[in-house]
mmCIF file of C-alpha atoms in Angstrom:
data_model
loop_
_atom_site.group_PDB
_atom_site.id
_atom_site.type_symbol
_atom_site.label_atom_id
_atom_site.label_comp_id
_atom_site.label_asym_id
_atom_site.label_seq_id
_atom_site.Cartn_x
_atom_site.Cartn_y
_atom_site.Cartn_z
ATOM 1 C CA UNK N 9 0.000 0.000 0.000
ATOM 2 C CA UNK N 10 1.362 3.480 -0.925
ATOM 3 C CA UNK N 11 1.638 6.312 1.382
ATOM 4 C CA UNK N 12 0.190 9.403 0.264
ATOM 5 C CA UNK N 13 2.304 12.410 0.587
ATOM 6 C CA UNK N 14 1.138 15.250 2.857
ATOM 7 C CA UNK N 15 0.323 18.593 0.831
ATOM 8 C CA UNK N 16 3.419 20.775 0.843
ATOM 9 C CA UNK N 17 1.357 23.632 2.589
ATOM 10 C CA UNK N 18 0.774 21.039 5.712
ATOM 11 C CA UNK N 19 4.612 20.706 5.714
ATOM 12 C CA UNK N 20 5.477 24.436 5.666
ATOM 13 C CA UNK N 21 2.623 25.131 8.850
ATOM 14 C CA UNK N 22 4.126 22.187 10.755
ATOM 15 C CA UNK N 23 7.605 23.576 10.393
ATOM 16 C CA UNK N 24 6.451 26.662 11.405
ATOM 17 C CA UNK N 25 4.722 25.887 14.491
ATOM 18 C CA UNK N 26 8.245 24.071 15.499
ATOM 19 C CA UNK N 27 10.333 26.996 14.508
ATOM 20 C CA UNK N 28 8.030 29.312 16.418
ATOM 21 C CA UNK N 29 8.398 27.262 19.403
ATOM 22 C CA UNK N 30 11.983 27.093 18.444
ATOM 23 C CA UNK N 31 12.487 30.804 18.632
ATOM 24 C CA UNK N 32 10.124 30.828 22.070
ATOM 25 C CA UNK N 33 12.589 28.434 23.637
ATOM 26 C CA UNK N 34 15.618 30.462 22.202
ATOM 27 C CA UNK N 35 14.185 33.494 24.047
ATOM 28 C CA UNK N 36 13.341 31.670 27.318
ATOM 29 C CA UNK N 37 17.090 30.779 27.611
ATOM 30 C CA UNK N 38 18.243 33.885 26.722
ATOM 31 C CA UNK N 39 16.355 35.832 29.106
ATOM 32 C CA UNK N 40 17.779 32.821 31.714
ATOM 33 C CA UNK N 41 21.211 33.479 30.709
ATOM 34 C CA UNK N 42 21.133 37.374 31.362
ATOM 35 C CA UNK N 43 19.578 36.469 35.039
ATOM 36 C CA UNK N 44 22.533 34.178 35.772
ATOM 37 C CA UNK N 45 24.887 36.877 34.592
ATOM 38 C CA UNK N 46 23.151 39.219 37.322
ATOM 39 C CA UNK N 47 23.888 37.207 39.748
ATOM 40 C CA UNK N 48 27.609 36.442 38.976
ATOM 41 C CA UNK N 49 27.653 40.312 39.304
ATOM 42 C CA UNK N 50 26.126 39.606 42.645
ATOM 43 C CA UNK N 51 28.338 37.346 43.619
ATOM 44 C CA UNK N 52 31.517 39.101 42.554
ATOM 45 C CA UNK N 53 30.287 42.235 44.551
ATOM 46 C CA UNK N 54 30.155 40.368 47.722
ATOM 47 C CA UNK N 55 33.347 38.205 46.861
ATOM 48 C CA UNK N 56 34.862 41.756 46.333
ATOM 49 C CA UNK N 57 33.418 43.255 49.545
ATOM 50 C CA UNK N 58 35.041 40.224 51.915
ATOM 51 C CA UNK N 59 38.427 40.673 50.229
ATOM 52 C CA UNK N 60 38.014 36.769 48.863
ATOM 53 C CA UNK N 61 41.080 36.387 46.328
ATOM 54 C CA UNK N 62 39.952 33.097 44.656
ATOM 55 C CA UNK N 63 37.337 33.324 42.169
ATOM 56 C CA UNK N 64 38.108 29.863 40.691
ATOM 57 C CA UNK N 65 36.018 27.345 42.111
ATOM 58 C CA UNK N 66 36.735 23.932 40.323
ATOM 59 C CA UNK N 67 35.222 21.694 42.906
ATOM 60 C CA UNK N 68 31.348 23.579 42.455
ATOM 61 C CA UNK N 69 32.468 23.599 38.701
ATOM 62 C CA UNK N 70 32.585 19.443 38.907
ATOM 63 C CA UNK N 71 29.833 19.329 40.681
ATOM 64 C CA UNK N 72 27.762 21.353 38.488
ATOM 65 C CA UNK N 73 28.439 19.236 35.589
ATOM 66 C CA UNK N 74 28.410 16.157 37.264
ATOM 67 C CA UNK N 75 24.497 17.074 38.603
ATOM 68 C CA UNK N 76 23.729 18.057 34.289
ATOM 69 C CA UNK N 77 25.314 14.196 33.427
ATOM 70 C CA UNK N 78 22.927 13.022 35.955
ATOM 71 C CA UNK N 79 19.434 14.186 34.464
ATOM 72 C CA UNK N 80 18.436 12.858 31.516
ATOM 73 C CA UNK N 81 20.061 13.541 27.952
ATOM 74 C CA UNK N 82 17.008 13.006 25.628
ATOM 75 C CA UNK N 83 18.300 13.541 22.154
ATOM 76 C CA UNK N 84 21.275 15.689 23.176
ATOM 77 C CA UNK N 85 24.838 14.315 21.312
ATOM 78 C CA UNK N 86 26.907 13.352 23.608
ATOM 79 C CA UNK N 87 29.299 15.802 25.555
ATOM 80 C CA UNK N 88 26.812 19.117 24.288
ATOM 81 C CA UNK N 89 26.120 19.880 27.847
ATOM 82 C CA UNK N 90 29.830 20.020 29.802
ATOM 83 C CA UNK N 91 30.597 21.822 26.202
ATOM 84 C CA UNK N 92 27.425 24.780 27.405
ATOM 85 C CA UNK N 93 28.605 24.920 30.329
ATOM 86 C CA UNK N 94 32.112 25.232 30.279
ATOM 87 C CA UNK N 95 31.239 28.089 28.453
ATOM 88 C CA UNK N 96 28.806 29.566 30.807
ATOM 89 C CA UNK N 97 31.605 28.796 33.690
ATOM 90 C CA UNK N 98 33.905 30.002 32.095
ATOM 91 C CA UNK N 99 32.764 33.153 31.054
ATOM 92 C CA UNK N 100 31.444 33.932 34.285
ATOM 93 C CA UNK N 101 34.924 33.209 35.620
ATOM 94 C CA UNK N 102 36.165 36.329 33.705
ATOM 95 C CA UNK N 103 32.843 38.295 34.451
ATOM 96 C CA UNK N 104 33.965 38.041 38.319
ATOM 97 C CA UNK N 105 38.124 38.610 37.180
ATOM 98 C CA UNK N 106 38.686 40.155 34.036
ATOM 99 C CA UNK N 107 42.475 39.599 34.671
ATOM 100 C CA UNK N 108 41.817 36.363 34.361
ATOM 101 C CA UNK N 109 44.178 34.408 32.123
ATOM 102 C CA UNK N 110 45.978 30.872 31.335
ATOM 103 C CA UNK N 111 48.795 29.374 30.414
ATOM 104 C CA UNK N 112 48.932 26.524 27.943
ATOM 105 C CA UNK N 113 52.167 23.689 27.067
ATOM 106 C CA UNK N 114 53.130 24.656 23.809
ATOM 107 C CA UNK N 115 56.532 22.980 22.820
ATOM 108 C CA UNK N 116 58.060 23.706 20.059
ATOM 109 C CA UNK N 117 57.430 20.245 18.834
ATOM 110 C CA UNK N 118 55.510 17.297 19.487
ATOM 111 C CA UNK N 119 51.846 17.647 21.356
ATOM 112 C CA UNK N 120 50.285 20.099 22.759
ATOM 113 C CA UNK N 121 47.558 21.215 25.194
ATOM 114 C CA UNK N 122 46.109 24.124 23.248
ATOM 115 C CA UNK N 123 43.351 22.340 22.161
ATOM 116 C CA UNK N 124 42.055 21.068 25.677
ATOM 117 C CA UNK N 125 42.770 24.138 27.301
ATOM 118 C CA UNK N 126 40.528 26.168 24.815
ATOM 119 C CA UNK N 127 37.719 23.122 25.091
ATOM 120 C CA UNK N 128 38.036 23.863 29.264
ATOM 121 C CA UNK N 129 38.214 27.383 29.650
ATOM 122 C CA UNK N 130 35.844 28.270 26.850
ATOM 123 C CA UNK N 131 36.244 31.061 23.639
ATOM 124 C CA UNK N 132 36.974 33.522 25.735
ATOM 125 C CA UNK N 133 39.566 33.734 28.419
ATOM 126 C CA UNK N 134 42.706 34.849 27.256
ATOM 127 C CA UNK N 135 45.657 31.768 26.813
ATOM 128 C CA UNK N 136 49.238 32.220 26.594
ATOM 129 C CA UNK N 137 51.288 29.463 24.394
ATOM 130 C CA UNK N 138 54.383 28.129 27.498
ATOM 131 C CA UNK N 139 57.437 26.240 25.907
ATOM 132 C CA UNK N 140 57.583 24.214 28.939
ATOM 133 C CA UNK N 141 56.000 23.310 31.821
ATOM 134 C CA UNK N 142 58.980 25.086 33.619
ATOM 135 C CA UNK N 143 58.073 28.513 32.060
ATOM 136 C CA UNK N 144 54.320 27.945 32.447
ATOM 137 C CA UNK N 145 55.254 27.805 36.537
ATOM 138 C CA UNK N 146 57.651 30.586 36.279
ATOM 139 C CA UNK N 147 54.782 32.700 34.827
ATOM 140 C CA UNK N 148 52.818 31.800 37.825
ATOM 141 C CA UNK N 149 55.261 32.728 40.349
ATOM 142 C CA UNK N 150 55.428 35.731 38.618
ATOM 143 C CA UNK N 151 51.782 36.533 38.474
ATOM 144 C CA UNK N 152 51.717 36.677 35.118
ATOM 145 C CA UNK N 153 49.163 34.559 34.412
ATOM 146 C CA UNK N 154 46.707 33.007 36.834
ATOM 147 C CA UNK N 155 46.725 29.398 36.067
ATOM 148 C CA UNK N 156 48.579 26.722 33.816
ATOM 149 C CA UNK N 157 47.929 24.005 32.305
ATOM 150 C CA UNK N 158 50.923 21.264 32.123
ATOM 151 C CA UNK N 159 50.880 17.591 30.864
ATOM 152 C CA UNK N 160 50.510 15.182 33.873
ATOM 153 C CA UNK N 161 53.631 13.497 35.357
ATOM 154 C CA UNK N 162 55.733 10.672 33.568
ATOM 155 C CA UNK N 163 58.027 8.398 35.751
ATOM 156 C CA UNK N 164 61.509 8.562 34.085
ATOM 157 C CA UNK N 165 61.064 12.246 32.590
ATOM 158 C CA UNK N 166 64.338 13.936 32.384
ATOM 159 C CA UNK N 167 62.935 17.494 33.783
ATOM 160 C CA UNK N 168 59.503 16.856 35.412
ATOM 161 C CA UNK N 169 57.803 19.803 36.618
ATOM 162 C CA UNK N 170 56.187 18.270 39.991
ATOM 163 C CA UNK N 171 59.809 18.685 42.157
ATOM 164 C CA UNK N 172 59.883 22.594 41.214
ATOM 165 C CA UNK N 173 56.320 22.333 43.243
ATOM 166 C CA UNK N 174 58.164 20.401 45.985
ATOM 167 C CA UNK N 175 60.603 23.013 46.286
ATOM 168 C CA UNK N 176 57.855 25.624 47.221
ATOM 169 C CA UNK N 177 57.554 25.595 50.742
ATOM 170 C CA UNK N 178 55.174 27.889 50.760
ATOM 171 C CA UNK N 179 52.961 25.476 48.767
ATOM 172 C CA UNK N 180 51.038 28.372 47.169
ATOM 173 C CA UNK N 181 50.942 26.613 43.670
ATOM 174 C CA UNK N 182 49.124 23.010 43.302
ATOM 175 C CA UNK N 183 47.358 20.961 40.879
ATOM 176 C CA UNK N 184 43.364 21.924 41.185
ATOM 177 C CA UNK N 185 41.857 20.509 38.015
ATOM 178 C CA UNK N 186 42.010 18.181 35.064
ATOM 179 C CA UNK N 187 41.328 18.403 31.538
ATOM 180 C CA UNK N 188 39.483 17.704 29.382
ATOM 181 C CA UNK N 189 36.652 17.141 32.034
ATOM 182 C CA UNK N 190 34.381 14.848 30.346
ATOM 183 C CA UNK N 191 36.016 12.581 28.108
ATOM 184 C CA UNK N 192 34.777 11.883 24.819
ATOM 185 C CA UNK N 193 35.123 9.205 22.292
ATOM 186 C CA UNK N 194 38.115 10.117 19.338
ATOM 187 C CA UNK N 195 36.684 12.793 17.116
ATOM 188 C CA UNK N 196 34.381 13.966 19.230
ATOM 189 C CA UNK N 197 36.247 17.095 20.517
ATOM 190 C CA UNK N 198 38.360 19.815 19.136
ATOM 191 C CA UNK N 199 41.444 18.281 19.771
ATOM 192 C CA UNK N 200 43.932 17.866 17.160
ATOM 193 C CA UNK N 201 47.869 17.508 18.283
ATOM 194 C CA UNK N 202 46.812 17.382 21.059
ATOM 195 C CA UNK N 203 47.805 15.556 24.512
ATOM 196 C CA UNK N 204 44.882 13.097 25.544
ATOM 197 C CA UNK N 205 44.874 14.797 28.957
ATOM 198 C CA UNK N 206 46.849 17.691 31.496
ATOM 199 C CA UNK N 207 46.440 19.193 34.968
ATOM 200 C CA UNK N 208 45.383 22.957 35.733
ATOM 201 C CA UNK N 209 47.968 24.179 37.971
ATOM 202 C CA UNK N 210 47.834 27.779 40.335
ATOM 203 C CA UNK N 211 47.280 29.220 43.789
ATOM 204 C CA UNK N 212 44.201 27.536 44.142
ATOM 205 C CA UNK N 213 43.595 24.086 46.889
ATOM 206 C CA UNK N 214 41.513 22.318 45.355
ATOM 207 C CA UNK N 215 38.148 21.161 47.272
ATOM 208 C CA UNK N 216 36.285 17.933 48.062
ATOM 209 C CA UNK N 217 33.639 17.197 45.891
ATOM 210 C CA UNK N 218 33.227 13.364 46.997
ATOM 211 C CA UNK N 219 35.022 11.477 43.806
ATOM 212 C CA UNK N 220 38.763 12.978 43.920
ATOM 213 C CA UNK N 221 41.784 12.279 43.076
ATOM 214 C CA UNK N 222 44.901 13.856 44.599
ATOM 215 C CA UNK N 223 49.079 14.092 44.555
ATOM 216 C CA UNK N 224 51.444 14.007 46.984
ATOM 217 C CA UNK N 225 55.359 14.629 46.734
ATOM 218 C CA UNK N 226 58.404 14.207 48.713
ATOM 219 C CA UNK N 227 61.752 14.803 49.429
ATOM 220 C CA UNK N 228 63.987 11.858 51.220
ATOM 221 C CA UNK N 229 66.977 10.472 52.196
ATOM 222 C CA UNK N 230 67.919 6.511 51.591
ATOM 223 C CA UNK N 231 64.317 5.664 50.774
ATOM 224 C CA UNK N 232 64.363 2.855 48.464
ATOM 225 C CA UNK N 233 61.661 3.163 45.484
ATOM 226 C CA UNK N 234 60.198 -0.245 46.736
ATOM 227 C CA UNK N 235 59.806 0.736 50.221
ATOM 228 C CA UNK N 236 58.035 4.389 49.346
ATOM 229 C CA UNK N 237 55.347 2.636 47.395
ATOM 230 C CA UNK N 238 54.783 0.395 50.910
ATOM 231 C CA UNK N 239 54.946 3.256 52.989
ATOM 232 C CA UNK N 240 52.254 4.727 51.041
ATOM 233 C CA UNK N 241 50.156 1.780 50.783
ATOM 234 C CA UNK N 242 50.530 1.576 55.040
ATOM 235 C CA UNK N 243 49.673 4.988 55.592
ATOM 236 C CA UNK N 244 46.105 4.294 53.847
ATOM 237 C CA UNK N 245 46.838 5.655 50.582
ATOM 238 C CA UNK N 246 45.952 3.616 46.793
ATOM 239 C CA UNK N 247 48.410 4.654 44.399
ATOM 240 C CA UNK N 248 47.448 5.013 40.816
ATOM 241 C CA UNK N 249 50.654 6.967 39.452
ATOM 242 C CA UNK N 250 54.130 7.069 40.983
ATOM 243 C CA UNK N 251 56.868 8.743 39.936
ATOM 244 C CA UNK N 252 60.608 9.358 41.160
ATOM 245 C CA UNK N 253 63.942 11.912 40.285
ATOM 246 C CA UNK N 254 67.071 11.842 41.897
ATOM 247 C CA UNK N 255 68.163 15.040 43.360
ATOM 248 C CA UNK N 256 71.487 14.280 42.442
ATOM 249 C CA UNK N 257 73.859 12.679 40.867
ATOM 250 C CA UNK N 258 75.036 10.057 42.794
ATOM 251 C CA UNK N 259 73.479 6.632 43.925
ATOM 252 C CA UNK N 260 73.767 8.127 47.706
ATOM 253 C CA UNK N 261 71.836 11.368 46.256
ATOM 254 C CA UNK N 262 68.362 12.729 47.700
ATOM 255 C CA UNK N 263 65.188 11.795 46.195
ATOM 256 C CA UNK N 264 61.678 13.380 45.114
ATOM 257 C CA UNK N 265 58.822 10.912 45.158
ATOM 258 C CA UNK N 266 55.438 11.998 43.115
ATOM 259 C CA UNK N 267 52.293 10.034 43.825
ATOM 260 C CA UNK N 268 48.550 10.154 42.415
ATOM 261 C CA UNK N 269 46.198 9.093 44.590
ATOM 262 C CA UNK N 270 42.219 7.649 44.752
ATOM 263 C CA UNK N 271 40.559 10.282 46.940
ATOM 264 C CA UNK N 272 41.213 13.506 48.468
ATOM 265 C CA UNK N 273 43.860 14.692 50.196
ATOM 266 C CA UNK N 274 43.537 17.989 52.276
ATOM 267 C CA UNK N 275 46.624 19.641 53.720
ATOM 268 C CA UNK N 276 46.080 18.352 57.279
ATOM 269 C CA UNK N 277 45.258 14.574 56.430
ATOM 270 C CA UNK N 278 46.075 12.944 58.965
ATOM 271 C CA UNK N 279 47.099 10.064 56.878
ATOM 272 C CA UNK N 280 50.373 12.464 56.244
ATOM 273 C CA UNK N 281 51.144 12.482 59.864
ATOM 274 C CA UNK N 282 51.456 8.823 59.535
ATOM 275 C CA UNK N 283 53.948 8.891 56.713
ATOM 276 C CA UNK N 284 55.928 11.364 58.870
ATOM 277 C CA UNK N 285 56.203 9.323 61.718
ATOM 278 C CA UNK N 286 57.559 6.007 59.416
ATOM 279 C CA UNK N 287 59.891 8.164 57.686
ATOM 280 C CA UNK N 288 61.006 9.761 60.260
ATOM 281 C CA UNK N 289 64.305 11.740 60.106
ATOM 282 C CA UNK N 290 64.970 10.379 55.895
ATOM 283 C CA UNK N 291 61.964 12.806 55.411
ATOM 284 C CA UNK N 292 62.897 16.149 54.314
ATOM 285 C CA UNK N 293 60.083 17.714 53.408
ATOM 286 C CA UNK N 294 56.672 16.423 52.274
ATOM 287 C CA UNK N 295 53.741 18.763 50.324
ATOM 288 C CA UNK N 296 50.443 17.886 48.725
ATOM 289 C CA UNK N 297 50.204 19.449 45.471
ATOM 290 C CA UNK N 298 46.779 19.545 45.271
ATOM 291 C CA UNK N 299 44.228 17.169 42.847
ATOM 292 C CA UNK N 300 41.533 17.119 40.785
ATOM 293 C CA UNK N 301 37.778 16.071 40.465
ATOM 294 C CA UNK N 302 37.476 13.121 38.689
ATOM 295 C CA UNK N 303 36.444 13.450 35.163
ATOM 296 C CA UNK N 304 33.291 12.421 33.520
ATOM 297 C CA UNK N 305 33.084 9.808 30.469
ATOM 298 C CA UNK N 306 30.843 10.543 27.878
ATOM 299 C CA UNK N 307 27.592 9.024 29.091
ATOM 300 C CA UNK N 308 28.549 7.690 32.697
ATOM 301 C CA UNK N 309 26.057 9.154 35.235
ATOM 302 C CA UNK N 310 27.752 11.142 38.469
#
């Protein structure tokens, strides 16, 4: 049996009762869109008032995602909605500090982290091209730019970045993010020569949101690789990346240890008093660098 065709004119009313309600919707969210920017005015007033110097919030900005992965996705392509809203973070980010700017690992060859960076932190917000992760952290100390983003530590890397972090006693400058923040499927972001992943690095501590991961470094004396990864597993800690350089050249030298771990590590965890008391006196110095909320997969629910 044939189908008969519905008259053209049919057609053109039914797409234009869908492209009015298109346009009605359209409006809707634009008039939504100038609320929300009221009250990031709002809230940079009073952030301005109480003399608060971080504007960055990553932890709220996981959790905001995370609660838009929860709630259904309907006929949305997949990664749409962290893509709107790192947008609508983002901008509001430079809404409440103008000043606002990044760095980005750029080497002069080989892969790069412009791509994620730009994906993260929107079309906006200024980004400055680093030749290393060493100049990206120099910039920071500087204030020149107020974060970084730097390609996540390698065991066996001939300059890693992590020990210049160690050397901060201060600790003013840890890891706070990750990127990208959802992950998607090959193809299915801007990335290009790009690196699959990096960390967001500044003066910001990065807070609990409940699914965390976090790093830890140290500086010791006649600590044995082997025995660093027990001492870590005794003092409660699960290890997913480890990482080591000598701080000198011979086999008697000091060493910096680098450790990702499941979880969140604050700076008074008490779990670090326990590495202090096995290590005793071969413990020179030890400093959490911070973390990151854990990232989202393209279709997992928070």
């Amino acid at each position: 049996m044939t189908m008969k065709k519905a008259p053209v004119e049919n057609i053109d009313h039914l797409m234009a009762e869908v492209r009015a309600q298109i346009d009605q919707i359209d409006a809707a969210m634009h008039e939504l869109l100038l609320r929300r920017a009221e009250m990031i005015v709002q809230a940079r007033d009073i952030k301005t008032k109480s003399k608060q110097k971080t504007f960055i919030r990553p932890g709220r900005e996981a959790q905001i995602l995370r609660a838009h992965a929860a709630r259904p996705q309907g006929h949305l392509p997949a990664g749409m909605v962290s893509r709107v809203w790192r947008e609508i973070i983002s901008d509001s980010l430079l809404s409440e500090n103008p000043t606002f700017k990044v760095g980005v690992f750029v080497p002069d060859k080989g892969e790069d982290l412009w791509d994620v960076a730009r994906d993260h932190f929107g079309s906006h917000t200024p980004l400055v091209p680093m030749k290393s992760a060493a100049a990206a952290i120099k910039a920071l100390q500087d204030k020149k730019i107020s974060a970084a983003i730097v390609p996540p530590p390698v065991d066996g890397e001939k300059e890693p970045w992590w020990p210049v972090l160690l050397a901060d006693k201060k600790n003013e400058i840890t890891v706070f993010h990750s990127v990208p923040f959802e992950v998607l499927k090959p193809g299915r972001s801007n990335a290009r020569n790009s690196l699959p992943t990096g960390l967001v690095i500044g003066p910001v501590y990065p807070e609990l949101t409940g699914d965390d991961r976090s790093m830890l470094a140290l500086h010791c004396e006649h600590v044995p690789e082997a025995e660093m990864k027990r001492l870590f597993s005794k003092a409660g800690y699960k290890v997913r990346v480890f990482a080591s350089k000598s701080l000198g050249r011979s086999s008697a030298s000091p060493t910096a240890y680098y450790a990702e771990v499941e979880g969140y590590v604050g700076r008074n965890d008490t779990r670090l008093g326990r590495i202090k008391a096995m290590m005793g006196s071969r413990l020179k110095h030890l400093s959490p660098l911070g973390g990151y909320p854990v990232p989202l997969k393209s279709g997992r629910k928070a």
